[in-house]
GROMACS .gro file of C-alpha atoms in nm:
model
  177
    1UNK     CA    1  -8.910  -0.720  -6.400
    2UNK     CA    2  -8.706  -1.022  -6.273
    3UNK     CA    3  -8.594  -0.960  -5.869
    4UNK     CA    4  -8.262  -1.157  -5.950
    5UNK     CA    5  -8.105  -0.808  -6.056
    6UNK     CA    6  -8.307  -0.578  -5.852
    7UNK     CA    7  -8.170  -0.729  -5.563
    8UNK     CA    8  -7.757  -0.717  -5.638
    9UNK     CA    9  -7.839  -0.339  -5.730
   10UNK     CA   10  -8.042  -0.236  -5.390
   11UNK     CA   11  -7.727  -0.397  -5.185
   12UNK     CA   12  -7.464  -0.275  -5.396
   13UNK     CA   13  -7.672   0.110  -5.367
   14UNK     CA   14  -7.699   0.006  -4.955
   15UNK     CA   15  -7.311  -0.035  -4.928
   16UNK     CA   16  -7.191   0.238  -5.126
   17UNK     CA   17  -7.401   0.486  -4.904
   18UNK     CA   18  -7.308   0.307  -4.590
   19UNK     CA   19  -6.925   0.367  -4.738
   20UNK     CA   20  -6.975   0.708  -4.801
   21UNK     CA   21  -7.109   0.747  -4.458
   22UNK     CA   22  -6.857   0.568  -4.294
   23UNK     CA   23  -6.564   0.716  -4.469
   24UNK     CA   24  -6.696   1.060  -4.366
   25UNK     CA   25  -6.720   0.962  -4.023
   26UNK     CA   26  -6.440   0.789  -3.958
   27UNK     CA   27  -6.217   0.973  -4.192
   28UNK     CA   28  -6.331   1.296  -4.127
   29UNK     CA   29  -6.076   1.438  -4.317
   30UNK     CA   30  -6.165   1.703  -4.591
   31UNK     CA   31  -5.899   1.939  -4.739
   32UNK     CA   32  -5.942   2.214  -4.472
   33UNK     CA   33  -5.865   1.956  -4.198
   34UNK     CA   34  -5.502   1.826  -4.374
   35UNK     CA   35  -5.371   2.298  -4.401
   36UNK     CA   36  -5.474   2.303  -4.007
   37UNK     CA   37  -5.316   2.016  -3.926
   38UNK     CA   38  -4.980   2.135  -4.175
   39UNK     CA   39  -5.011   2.505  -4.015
   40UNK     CA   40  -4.998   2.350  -3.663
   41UNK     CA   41  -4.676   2.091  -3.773
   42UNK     CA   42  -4.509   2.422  -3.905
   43UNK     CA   43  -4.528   2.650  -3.616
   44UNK     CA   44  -4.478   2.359  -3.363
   45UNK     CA   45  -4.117   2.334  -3.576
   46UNK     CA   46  -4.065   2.708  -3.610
   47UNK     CA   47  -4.122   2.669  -3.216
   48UNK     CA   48  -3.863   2.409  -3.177
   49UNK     CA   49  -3.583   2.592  -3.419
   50UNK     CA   50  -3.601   2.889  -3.180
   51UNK     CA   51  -3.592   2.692  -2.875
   52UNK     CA   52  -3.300   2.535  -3.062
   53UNK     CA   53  -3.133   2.828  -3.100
   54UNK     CA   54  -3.229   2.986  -2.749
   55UNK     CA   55  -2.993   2.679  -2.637
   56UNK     CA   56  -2.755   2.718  -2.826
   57UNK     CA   57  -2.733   3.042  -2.740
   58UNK     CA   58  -2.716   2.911  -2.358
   59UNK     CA   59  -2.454   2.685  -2.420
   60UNK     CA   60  -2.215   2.890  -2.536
   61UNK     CA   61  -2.256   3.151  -2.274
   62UNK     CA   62  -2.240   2.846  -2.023
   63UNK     CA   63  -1.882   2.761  -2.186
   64UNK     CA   64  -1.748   3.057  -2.159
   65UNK     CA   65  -1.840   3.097  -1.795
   66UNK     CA   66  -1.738   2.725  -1.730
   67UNK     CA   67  -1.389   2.813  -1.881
   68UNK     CA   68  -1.320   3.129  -1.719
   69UNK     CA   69  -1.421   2.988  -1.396
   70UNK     CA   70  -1.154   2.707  -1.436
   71UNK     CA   71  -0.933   2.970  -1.544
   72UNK     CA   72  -0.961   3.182  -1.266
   73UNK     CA   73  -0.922   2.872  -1.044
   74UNK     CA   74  -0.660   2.782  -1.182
   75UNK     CA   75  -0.430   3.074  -1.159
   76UNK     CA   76  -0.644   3.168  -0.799
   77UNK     CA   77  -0.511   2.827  -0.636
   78UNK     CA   78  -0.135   2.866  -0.759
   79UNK     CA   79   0.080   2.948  -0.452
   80UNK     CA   80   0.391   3.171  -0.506
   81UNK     CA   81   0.698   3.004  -0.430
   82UNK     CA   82   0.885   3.142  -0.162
   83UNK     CA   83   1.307   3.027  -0.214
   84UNK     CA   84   1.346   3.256   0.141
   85UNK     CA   85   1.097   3.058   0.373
   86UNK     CA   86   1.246   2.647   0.234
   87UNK     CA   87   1.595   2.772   0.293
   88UNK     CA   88   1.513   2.891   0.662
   89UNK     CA   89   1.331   2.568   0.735
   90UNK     CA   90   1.585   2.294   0.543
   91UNK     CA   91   1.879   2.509   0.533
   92UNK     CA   92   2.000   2.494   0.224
   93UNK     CA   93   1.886   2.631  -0.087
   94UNK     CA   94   1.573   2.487  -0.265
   95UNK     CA   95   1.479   2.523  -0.628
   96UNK     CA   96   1.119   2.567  -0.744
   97UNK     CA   97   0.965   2.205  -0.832
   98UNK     CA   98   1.292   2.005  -0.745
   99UNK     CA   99   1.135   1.679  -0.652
  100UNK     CA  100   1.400   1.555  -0.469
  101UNK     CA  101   1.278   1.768  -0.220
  102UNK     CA  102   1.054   1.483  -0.153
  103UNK     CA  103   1.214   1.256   0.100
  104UNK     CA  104   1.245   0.911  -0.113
  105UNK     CA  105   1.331   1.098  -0.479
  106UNK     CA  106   1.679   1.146  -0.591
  107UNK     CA  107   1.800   1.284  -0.884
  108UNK     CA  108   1.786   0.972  -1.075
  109UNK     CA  109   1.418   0.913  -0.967
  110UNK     CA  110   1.372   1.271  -1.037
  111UNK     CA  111   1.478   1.240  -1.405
  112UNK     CA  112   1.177   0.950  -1.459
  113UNK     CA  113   0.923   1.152  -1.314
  114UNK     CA  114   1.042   1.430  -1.602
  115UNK     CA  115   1.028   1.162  -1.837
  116UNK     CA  116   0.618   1.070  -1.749
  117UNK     CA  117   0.579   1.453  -1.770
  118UNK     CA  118   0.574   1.477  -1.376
  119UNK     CA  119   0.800   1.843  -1.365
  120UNK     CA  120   0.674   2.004  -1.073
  121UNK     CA  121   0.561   1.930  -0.704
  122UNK     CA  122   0.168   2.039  -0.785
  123UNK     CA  123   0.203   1.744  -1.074
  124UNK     CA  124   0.381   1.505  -0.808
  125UNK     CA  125   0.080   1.609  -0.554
  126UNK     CA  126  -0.182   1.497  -0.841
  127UNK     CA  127  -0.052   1.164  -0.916
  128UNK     CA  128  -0.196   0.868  -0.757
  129UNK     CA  129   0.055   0.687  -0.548
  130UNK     CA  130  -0.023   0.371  -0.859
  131UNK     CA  131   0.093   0.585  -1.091
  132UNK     CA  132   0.425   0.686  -0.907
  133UNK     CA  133   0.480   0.299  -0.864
  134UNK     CA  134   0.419   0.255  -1.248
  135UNK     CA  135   0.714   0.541  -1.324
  136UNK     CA  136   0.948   0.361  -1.126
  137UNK     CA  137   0.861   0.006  -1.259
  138UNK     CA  138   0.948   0.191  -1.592
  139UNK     CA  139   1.311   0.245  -1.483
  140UNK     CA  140   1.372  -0.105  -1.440
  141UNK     CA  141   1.414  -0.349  -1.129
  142UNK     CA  142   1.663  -0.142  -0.919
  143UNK     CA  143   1.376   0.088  -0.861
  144UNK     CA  144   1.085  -0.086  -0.854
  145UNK     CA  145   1.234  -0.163  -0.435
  146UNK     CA  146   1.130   0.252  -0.420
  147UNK     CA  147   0.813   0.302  -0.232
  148UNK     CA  148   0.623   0.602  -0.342
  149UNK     CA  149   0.317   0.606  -0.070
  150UNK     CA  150   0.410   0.957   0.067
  151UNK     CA  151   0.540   1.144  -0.214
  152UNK     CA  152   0.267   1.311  -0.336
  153UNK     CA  153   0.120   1.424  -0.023
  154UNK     CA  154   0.502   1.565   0.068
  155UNK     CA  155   0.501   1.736  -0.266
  156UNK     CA  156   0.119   1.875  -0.198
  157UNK     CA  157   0.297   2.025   0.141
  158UNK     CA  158   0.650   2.140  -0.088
  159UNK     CA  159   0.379   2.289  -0.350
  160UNK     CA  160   0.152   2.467  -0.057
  161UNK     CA  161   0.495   2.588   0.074
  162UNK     CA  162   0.421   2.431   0.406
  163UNK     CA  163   0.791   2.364   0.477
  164UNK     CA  164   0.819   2.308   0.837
  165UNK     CA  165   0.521   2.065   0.834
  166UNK     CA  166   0.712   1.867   0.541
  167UNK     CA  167   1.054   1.876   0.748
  168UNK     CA  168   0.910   1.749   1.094
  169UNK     CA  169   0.702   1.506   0.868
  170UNK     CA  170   1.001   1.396   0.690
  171UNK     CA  171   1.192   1.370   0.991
  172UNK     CA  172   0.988   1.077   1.074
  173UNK     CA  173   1.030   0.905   0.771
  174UNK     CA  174   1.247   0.668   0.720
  175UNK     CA  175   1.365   0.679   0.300
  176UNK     CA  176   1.013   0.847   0.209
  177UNK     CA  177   0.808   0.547   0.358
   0.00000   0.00000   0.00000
């Protein structure tokens, strides 16, 4: 028998058990292994569609809530005009969200402020005092001289119906600066 081939065929036999050996160990994988491991994928994402849900679920009820609460703050913070108590303080009569109760706003300024969608003193009250500059700008250079720092903080008091404050504050004022 001539060793030359014996030799090639006792390596090649070596390696294929040390591959089979290896593979088993390292792989370790057999059929039963791959269902565990795709039974444990498919619960963990059954899991995750009912945790899905279960927020969803919390969202919307967390909406709702969220939008009633605005709601309710929204009509809870709205004071009640009162026509009486403004015409015993100013003596004359005052309409609801006339803006030139606000010493510094006539009827002219008044109309721009409608224009930007500014209708009522609680809007006024809201705007920043940039924003009241930026409506006057818009009417052109005979009113850009306006200046608008107190007007939304005397429409805040018109709005909160806190008409003797605005009067003795106005009093002070000289043009609504």
């Amino acid at each position: 028998m001539n060793w030359c081939i014996l030799i090639p065929l006792l390596v090649g036999a070596i390696c294929a058990i040390l591959g089979y050996l290896l593979g088993k160990l390292l792989g370790g994988g057999n059929d039963n292994d791959c269902e565990d491991r795709i039974a444990k994928l498919q619960a963990d994402l059954e899991a995750c569609r009912k945790s899905r849900v279960s927020l969803e679920s919390d969202l919307k009820t967390t909406q709702a809530s969220l939008a009633s609460s605005l709601t309710a703050a929204s009509t809870g913070t709205l004071v009640a005009f009162d026509a009486a108590a403004a015409k015993a303080v100013f003596g004359k009569k005052i309409k609801e969200n006339d803006l030139t109760v606000v010493e510094g706003i006539g009827p002219k300024i008044q109309e721009l402020f409608h224009n930007h969608d500014v209708k009522t003193w609680k809007a006024l009250s809201e705007c920043t005092v940039d924003k009241c500059q930026s409506v006057l700008n818009s009417g052109g250079e005979r009113y850009k001289i306006h200046k608008p720092g107190t007007w939304p903080k005397q429409a805040k008091m018109a709005y909160e119906g806190k008409w003797e404050a605005l009067l003795k504050w106005q009093d002070e004022l000289d043009g609504g600066k």
